[in-house]
mmCIF file of C-alpha atoms and ligand atoms in Angstrom:
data_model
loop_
_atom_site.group_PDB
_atom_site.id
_atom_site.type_symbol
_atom_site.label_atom_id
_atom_site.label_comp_id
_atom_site.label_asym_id
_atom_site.label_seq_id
_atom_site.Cartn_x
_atom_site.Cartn_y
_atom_site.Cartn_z
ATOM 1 C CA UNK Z 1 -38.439 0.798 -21.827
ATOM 2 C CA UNK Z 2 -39.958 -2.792 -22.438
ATOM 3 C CA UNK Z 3 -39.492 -3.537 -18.631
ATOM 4 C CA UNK Z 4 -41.122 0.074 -17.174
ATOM 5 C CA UNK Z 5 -44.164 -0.872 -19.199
ATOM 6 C CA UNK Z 6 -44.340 -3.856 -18.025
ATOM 7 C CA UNK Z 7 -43.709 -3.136 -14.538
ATOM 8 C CA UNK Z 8 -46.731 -0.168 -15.145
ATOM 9 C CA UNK Z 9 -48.840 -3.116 -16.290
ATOM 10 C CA UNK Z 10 -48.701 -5.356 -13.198
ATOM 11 C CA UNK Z 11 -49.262 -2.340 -10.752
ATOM 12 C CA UNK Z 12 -52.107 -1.294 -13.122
ATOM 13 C CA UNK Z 13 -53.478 -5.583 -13.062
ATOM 14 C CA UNK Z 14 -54.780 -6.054 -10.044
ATOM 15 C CA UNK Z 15 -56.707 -2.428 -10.344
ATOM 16 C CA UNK Z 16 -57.911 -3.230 -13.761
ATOM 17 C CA UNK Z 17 -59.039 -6.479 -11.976
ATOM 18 C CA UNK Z 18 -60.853 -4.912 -9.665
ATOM 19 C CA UNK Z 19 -62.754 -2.552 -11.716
ATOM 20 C CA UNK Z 20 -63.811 -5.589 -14.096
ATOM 21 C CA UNK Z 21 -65.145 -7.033 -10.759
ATOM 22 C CA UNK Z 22 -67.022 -4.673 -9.780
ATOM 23 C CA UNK Z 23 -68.850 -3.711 -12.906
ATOM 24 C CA UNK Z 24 -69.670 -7.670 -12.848
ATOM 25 C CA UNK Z 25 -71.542 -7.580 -9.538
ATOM 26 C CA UNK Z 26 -73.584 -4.254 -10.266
ATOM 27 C CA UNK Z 27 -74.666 -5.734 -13.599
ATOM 28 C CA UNK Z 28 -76.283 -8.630 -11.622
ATOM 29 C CA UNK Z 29 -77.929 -6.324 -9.102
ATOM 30 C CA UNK Z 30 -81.551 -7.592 -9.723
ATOM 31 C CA UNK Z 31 -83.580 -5.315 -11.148
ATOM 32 C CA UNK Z 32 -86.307 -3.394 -9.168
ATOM 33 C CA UNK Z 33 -89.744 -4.959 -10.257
ATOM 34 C CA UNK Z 34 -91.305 -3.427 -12.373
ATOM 35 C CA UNK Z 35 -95.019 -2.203 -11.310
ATOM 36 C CA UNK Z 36 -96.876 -1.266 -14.131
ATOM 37 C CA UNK Z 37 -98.620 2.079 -12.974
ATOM 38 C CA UNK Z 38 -101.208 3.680 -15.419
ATOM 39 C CA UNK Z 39 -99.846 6.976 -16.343
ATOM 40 C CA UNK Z 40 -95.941 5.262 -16.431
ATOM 41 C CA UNK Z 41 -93.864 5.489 -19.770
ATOM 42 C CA UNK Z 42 -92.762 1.513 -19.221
ATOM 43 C CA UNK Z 43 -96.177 0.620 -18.830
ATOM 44 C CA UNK Z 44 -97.398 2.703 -21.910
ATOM 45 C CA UNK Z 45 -94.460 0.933 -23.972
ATOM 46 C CA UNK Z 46 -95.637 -2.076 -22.859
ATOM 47 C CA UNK Z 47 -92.757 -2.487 -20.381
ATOM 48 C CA UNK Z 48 -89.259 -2.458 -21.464
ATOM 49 C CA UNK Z 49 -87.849 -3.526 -18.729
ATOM 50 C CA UNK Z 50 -88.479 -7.426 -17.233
ATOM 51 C CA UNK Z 51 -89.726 -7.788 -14.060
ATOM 52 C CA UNK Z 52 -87.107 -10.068 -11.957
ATOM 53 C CA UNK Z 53 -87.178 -13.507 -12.797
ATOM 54 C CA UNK Z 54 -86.590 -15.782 -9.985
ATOM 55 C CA UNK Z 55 -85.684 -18.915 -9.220
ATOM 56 C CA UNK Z 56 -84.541 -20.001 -13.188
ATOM 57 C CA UNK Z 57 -82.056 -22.579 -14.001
ATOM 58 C CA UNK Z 58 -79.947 -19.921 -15.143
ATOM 59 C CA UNK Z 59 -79.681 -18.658 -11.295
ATOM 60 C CA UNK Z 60 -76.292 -18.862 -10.310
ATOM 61 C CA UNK Z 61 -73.784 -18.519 -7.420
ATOM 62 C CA UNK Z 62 -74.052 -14.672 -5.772
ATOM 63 C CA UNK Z 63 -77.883 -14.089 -5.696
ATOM 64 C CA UNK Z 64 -78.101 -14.421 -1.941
ATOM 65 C CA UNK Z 65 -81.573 -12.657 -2.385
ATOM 66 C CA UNK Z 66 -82.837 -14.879 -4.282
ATOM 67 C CA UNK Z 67 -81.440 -17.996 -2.019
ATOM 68 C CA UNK Z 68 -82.834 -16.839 0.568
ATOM 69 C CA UNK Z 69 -86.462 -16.720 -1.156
ATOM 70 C CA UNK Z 70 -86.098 -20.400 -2.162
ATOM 71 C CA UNK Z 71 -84.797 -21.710 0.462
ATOM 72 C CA UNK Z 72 -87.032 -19.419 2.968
ATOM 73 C CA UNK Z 73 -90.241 -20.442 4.689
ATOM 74 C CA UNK Z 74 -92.666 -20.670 1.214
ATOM 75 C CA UNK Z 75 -96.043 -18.547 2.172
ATOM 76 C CA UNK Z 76 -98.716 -20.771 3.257
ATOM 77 C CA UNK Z 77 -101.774 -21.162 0.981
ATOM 78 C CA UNK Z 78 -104.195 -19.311 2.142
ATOM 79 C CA UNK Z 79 -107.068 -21.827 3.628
ATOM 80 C CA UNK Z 80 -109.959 -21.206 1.141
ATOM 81 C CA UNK Z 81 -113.145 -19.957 2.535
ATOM 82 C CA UNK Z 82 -115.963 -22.847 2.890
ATOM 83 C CA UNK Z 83 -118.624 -22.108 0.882
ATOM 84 C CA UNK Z 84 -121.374 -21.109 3.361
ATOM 85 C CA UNK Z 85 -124.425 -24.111 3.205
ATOM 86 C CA UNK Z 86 -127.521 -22.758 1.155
ATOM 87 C CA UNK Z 87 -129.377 -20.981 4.061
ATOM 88 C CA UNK Z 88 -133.325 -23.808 3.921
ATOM 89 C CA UNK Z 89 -136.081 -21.477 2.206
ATOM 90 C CA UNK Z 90 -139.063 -21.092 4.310
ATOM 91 C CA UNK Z 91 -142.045 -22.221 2.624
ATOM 92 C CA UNK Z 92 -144.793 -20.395 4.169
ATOM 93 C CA UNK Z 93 -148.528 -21.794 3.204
ATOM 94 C CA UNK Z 94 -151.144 -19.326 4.072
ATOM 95 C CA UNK Z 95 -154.913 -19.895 3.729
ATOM 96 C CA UNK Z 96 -156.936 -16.659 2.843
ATOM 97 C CA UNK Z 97 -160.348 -15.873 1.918
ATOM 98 C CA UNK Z 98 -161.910 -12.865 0.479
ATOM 99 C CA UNK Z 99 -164.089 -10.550 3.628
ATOM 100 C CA UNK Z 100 -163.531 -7.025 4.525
ATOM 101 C CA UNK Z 101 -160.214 -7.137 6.214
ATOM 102 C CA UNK Z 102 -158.582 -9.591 3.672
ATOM 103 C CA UNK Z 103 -156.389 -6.483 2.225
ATOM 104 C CA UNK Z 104 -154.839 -5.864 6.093
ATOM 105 C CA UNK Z 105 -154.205 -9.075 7.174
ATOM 106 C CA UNK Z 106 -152.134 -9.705 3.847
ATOM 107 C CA UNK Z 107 -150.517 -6.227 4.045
ATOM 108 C CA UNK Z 108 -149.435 -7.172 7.978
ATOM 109 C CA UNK Z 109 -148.461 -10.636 6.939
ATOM 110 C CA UNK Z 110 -146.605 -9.393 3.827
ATOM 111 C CA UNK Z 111 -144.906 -6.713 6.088
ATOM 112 C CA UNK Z 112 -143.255 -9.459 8.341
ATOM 113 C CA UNK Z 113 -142.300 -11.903 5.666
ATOM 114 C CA UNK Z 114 -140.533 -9.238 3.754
ATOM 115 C CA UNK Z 115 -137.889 -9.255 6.757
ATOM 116 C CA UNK Z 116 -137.411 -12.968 6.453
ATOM 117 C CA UNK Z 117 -134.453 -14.111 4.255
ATOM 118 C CA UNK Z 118 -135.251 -16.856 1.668
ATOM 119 C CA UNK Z 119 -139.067 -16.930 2.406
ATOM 120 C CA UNK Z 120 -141.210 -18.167 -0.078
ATOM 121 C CA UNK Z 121 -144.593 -17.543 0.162
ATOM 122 C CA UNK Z 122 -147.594 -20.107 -1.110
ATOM 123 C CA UNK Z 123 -150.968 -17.840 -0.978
ATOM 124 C CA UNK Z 124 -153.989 -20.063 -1.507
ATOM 125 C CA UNK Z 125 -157.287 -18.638 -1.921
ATOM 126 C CA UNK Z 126 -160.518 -20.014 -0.584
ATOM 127 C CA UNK Z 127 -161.768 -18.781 -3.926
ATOM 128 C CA UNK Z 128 -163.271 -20.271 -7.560
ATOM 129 C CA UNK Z 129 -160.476 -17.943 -9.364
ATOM 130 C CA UNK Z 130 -157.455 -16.114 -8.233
ATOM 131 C CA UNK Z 131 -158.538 -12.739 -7.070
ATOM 132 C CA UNK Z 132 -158.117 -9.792 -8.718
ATOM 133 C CA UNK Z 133 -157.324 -8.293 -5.353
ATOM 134 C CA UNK Z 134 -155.210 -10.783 -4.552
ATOM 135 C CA UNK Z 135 -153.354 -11.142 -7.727
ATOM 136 C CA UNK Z 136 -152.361 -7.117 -7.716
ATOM 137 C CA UNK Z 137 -151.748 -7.583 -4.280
ATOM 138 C CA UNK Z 138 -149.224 -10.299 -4.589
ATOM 139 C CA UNK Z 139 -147.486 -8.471 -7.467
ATOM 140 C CA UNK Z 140 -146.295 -5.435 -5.559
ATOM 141 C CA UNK Z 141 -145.596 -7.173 -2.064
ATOM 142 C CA UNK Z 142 -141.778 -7.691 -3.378
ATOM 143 C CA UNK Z 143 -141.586 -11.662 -2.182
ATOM 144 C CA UNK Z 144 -140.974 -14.305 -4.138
ATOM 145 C CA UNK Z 145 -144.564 -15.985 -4.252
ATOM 146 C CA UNK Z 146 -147.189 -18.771 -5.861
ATOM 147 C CA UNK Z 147 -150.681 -17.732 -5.918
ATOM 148 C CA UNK Z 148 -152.926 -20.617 -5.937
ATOM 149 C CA UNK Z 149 -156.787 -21.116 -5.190
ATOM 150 C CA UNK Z 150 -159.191 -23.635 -4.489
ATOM 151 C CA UNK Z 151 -162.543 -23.194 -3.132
ATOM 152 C CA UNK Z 152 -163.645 -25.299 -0.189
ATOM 153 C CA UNK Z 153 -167.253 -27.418 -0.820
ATOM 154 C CA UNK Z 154 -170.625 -25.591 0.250
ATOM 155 C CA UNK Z 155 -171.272 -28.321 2.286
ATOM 156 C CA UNK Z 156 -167.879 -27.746 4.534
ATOM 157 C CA UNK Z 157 -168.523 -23.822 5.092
ATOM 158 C CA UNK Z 158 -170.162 -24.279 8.388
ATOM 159 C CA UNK Z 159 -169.010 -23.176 11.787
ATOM 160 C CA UNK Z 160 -167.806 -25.954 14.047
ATOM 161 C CA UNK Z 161 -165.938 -27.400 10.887
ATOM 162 C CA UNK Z 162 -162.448 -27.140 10.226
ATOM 163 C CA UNK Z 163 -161.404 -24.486 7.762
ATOM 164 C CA UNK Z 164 -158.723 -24.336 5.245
ATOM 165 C CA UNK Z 165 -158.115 -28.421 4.762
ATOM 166 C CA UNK Z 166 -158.546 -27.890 0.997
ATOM 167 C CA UNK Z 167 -156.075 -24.785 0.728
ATOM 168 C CA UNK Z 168 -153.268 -26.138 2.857
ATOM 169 C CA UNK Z 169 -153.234 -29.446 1.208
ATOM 170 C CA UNK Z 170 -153.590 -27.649 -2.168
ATOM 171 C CA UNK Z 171 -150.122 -25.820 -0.867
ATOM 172 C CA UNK Z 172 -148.990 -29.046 -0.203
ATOM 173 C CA UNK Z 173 -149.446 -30.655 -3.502
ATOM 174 C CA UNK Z 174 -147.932 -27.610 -5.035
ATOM 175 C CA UNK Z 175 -144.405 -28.225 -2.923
ATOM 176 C CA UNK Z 176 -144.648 -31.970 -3.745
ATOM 177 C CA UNK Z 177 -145.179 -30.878 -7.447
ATOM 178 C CA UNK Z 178 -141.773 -28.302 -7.452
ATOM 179 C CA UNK Z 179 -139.498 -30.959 -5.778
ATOM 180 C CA UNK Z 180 -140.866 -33.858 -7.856
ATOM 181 C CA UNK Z 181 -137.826 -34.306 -9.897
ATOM 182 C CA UNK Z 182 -135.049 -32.755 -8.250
ATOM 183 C CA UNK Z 183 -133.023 -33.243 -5.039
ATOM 184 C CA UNK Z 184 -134.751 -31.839 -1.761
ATOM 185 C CA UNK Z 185 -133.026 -28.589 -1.444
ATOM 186 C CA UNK Z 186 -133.044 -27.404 2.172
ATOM 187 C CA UNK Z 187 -136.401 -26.369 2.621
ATOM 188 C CA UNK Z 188 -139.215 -25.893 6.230
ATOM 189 C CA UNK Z 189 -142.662 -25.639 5.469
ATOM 190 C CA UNK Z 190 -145.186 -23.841 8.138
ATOM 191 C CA UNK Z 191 -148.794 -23.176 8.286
ATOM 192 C CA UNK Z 192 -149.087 -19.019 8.334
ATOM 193 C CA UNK Z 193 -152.956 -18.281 8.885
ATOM 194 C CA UNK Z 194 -153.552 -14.789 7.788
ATOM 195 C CA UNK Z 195 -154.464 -13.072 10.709
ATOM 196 C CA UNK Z 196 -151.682 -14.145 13.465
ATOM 197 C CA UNK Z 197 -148.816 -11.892 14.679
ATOM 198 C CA UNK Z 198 -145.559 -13.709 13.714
ATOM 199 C CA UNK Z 199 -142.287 -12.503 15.397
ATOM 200 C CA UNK Z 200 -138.758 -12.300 13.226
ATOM 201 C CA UNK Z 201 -137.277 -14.347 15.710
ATOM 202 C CA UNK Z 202 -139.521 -17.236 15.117
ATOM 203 C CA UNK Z 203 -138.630 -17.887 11.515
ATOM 204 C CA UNK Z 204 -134.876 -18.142 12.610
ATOM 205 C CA UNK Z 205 -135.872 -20.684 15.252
ATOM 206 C CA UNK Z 206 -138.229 -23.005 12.703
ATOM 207 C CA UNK Z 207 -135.378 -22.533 9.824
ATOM 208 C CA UNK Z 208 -132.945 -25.249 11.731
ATOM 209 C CA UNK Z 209 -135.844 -27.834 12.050
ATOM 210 C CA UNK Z 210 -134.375 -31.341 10.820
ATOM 211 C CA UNK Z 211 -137.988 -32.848 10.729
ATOM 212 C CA UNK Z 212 -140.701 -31.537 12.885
ATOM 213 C CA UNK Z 213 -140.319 -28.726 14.985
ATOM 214 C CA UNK Z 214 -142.982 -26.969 17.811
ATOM 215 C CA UNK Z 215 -142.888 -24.194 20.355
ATOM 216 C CA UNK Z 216 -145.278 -21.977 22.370
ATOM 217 C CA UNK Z 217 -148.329 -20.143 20.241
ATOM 218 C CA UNK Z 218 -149.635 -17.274 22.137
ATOM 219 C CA UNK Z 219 -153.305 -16.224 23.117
ATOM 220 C CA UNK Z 220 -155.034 -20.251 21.959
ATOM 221 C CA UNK Z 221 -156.641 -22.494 23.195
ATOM 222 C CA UNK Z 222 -158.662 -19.976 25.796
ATOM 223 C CA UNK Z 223 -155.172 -19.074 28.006
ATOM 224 C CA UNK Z 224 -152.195 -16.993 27.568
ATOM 225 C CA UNK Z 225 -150.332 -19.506 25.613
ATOM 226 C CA UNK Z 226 -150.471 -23.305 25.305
ATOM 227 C CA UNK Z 227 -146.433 -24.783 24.892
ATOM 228 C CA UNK Z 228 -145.224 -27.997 24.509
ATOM 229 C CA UNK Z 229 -143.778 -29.206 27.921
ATOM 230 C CA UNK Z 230 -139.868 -30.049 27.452
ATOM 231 C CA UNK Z 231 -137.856 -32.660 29.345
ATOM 232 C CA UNK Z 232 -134.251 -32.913 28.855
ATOM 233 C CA UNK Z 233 -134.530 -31.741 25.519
ATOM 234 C CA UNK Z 234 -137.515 -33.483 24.685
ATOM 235 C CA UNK Z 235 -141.444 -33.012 24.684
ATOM 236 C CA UNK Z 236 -143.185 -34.834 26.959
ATOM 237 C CA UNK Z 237 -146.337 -33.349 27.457
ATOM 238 C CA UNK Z 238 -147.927 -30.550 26.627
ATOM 239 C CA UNK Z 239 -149.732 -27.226 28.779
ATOM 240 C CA UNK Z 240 -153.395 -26.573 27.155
ATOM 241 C CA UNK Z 241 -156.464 -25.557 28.565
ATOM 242 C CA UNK Z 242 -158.390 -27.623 25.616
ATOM 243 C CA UNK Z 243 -159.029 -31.077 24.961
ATOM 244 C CA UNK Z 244 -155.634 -32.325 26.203
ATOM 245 C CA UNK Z 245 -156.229 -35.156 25.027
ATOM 246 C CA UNK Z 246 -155.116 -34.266 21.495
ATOM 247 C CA UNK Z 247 -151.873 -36.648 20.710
ATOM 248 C CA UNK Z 248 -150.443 -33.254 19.576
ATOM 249 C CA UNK Z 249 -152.129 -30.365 21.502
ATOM 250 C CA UNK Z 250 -150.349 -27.479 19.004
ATOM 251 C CA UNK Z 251 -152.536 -24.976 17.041
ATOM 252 C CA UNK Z 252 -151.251 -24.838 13.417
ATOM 253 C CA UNK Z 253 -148.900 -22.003 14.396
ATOM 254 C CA UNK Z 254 -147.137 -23.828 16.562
ATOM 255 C CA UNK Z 255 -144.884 -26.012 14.827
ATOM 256 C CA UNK Z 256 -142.798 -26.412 11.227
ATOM 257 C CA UNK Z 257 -141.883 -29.216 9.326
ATOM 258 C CA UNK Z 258 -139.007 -29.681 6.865
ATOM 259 C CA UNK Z 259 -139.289 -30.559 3.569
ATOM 260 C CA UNK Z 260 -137.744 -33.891 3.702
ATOM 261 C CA UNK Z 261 -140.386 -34.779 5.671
ATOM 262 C CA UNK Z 262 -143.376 -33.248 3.285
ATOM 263 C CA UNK Z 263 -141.377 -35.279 0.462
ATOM 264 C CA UNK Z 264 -141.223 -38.765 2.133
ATOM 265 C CA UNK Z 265 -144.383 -38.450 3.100
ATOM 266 C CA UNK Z 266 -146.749 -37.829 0.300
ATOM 267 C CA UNK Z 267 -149.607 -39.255 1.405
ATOM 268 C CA UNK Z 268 -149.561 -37.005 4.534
ATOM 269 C CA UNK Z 269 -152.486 -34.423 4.039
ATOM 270 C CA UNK Z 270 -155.706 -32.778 5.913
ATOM 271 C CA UNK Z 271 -158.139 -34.882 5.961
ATOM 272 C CA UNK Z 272 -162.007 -33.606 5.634
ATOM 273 C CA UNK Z 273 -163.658 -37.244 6.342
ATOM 274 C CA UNK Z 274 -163.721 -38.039 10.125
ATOM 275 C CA UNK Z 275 -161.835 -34.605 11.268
ATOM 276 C CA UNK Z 276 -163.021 -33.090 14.292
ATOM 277 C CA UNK Z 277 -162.577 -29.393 15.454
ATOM 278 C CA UNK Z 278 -159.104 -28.931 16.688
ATOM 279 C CA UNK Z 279 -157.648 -31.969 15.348
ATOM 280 C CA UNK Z 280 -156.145 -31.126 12.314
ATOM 281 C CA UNK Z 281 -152.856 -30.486 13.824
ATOM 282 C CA UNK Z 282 -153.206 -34.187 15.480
ATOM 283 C CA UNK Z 283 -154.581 -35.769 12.507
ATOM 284 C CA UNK Z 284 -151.757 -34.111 9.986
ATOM 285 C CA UNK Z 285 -148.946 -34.324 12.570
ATOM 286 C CA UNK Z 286 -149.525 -38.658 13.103
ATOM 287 C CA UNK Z 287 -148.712 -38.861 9.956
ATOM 288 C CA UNK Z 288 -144.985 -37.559 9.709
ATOM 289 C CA UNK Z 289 -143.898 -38.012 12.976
ATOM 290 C CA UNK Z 290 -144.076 -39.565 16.316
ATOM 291 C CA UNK Z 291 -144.268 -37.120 20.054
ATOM 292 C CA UNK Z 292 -140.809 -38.453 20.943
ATOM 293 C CA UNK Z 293 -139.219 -37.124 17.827
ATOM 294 C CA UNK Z 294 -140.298 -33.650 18.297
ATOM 295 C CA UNK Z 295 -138.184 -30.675 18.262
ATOM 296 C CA UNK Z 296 -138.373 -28.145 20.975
ATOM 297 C CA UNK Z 297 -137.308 -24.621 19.732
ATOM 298 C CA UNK Z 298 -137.806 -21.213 21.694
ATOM 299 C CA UNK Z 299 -135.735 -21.977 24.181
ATOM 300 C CA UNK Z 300 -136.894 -25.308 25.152
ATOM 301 C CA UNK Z 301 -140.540 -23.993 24.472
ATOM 302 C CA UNK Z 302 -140.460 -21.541 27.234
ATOM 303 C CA UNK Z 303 -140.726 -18.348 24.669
ATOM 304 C CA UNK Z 304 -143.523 -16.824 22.542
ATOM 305 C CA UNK Z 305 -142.405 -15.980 18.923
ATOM 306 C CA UNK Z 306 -146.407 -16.129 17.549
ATOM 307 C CA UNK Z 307 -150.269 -15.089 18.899
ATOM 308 C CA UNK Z 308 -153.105 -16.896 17.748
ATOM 309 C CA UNK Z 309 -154.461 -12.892 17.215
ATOM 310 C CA UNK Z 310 -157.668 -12.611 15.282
ATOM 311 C CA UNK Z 311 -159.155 -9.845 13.876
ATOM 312 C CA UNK Z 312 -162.255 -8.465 14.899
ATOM 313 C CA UNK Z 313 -165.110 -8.389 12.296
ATOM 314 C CA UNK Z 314 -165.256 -5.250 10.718
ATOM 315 C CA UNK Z 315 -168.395 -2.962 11.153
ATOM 316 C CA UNK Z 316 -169.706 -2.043 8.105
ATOM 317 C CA UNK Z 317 -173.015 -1.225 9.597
ATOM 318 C CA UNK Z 318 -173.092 2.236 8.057
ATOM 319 C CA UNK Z 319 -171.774 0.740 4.658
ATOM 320 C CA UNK Z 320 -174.429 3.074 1.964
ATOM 321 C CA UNK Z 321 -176.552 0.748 -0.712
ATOM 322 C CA UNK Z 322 -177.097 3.672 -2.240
ATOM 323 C CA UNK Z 323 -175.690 6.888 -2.936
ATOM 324 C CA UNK Z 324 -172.689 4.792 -2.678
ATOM 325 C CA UNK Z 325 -169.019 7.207 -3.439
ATOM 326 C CA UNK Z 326 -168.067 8.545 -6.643
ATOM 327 C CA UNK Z 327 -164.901 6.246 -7.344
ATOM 328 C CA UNK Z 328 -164.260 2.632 -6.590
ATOM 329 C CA UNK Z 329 -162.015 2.248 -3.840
ATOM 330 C CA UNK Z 330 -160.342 -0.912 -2.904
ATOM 331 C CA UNK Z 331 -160.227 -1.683 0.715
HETATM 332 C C1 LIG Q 1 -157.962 -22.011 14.265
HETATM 333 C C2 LIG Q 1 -156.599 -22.514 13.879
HETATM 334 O O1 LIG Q 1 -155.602 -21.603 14.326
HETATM 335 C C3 LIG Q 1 -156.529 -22.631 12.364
HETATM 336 O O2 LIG Q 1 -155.250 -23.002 11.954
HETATM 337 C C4 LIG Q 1 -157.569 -23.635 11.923
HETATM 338 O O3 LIG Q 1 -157.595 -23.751 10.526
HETATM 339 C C5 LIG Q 1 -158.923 -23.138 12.367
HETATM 340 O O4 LIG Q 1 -158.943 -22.898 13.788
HETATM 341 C C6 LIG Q 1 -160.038 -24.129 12.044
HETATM 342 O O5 LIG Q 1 -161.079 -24.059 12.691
HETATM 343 O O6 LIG Q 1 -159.888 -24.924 11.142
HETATM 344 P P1 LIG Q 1 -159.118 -19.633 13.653
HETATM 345 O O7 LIG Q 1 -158.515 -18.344 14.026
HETATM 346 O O8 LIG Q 1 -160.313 -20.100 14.393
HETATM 347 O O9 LIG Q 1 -157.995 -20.723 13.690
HETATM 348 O O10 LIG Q 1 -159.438 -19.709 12.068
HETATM 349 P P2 LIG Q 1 -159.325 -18.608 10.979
HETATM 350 O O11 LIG Q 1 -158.209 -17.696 11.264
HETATM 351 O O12 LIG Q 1 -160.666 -18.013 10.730
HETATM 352 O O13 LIG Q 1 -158.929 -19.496 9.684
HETATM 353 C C7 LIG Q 1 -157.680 -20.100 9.547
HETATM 354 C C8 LIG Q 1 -157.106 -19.786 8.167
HETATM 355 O O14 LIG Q 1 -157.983 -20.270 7.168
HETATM 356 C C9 LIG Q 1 -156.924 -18.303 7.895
HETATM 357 O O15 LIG Q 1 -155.738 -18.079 7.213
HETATM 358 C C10 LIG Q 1 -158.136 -17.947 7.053
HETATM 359 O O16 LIG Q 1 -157.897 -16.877 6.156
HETATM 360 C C11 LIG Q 1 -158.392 -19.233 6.304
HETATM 361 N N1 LIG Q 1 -159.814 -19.450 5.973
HETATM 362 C C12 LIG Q 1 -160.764 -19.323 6.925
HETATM 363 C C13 LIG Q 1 -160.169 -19.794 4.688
HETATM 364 O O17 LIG Q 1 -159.312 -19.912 3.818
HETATM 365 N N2 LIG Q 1 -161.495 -19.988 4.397
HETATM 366 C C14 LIG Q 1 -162.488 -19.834 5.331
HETATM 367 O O18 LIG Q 1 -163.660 -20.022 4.992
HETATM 368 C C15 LIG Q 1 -162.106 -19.490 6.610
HETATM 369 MN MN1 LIG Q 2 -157.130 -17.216 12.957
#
């Protein structure tokens, strides 16, 4: 009897063995991860089951899954993304003065800066006060802005002499002012009269300038276009029907200058005493910078981005002094 059961016993072993075996492995199947989804009962409970640990001390012999991760090709970090360089703010300096076509000059002007990225606008008033007109004006044109005003002498409002010294260099003493204490962040400063016709294009050329840069200005100096002349990369003359003798023969439209420059320079300004007509540009321009050092833009000057437009005056010749309307319009 003793010897059947034992005989039963060690046929039954190496089963027994077997099953133990087998109930080993499947109890170290790893579990599937668990992915908490919103409307799941493990996620509501907070999860009862782990997620798979890997890699542990505790990993032994027979995870072949888990080898293979470790041992595997690791995933690459992903390269992090450069942060892109602060795009320079345009710091546009525009001259204005109060006459009857003020309002749509500034409305065309505003129109075309709007478009620009990172433009900054410096408005300075040939004016006593800020404007109401102005002021209102500047508050709904949606650009970041600085209203300033100066008025220029009695004794300079004369044709034949140079207009807007006093307001550009105000505009100029106002960017000196902001950047006084801090680093120079990228920044290009340009002359914007009022009444030109400024393309989109233009404002991406000047926004690269590294000190001073110039291209062509359309309908000036009685042609077409006047344009710096370009040499292997470099100005070397310039095409002008008008007193070519200028060092720099560029109407204030034609060129930009960063702020760098404006900052190591802060003596640079217009100057009123011993200015003649046209030579502002020249007179400014010797200051911060030499012909050589130019930068051509447009294409090696060979494109017009801006026109020297000017409006016509308008006629108000049938303007009423009396009877005049019912309600104040402003124009
Ligand atoms: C040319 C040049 O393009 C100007 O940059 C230069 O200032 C001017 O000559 C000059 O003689 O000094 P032009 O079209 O003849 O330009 O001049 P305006 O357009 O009448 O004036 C230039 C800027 O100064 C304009 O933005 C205008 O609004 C402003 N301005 C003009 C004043 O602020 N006050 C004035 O009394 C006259
Ligand atoms: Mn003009």
């Amino acid at each position: 009897m003793k010897s059947v059961l034992f005989s039963r016993f060690f046929i039954l072993l190496p089963w027994i063995l077997i099953v133990i075996l087998m109930l080993d492995v499947d109890t170290r199947r790893p579990a599937a991860p668990l992915t908490p989804r919103p409307y799941s009962r493990y996620a509501a409970r907070g999860g009862t089951r782990l997620p798979l640990r890997r890699g542990g001390p505790e990993s032994g012999p027979g995870r072949g899954a888990e080898k293979r991760n470790q041992s595997g090709p690791q995933p690459q970090p992903k390269p992090q993304p450069q942060p892109e360089p602060p795009l320079p703010t345009i710091y546009a300096i525009t001259p204005t003065y109060s006459r009857p076509v003020q309002k749509a000059e500034l409305t065309r002007l505003a129109n075309t800066f709007r478009q620009v990225a990172q433009l900054h606008w410096i408005l300075v008033e040939d004016a006593a006060a800020r404007s109401e007109l102005v002021s209102r004006f500047l508050a709904r044109a949606g650009l970041p802005s600085t209203h300033l005003h100066v008025p220029t002498p009695r004794r300079y409002k004369r044709p034949g002499l140079p207009r807007a010294t006093e307001q550009r260099n105000a505009g100029l003493a106002w960017l000196r002012q902001r950047h006084q204490h801090q680093r120079a962040q990228p920044g290009v400063l340009f002359f914007a009269d009022d009444d030109n016709t400024y393309s989109l294009e233009l404002f991406e050329e000047m926004r690269t300038t590294r000190k001073v840069s110039v291209w062509p200005v359309g309908l000036v100096g009685g042609r077409r276009y006047e344009r710096p002349l370009v040499e292997d990369g470099r100005v070397v003359g310039w095409y002008t029907g008008w007193r070519a003798d200028r060092p720099f023969a560029i109407d204030m439209a034609g060129f930009a200058v960063s702020l760098q420059v404006i900052l190591s320079n802060p003596k640079a300004v217009f100057k009123r005493h011993g200015s003649q007509p046209g030579m502002q540009e020249s007179d400014f321009l010797k200051q911060i910078t030499t012909v050589e050092e130019l930068e051509p833009k447009a294409n090696n000057c060979t494109k017009v981005l801006v026109w020297h437009t000017r409006t016509e005056k308008a006629n108000l010749a049938n303007e009423p002094k009396y009877h005049l309307d019912t309600v104040k319009i402003e124009v």
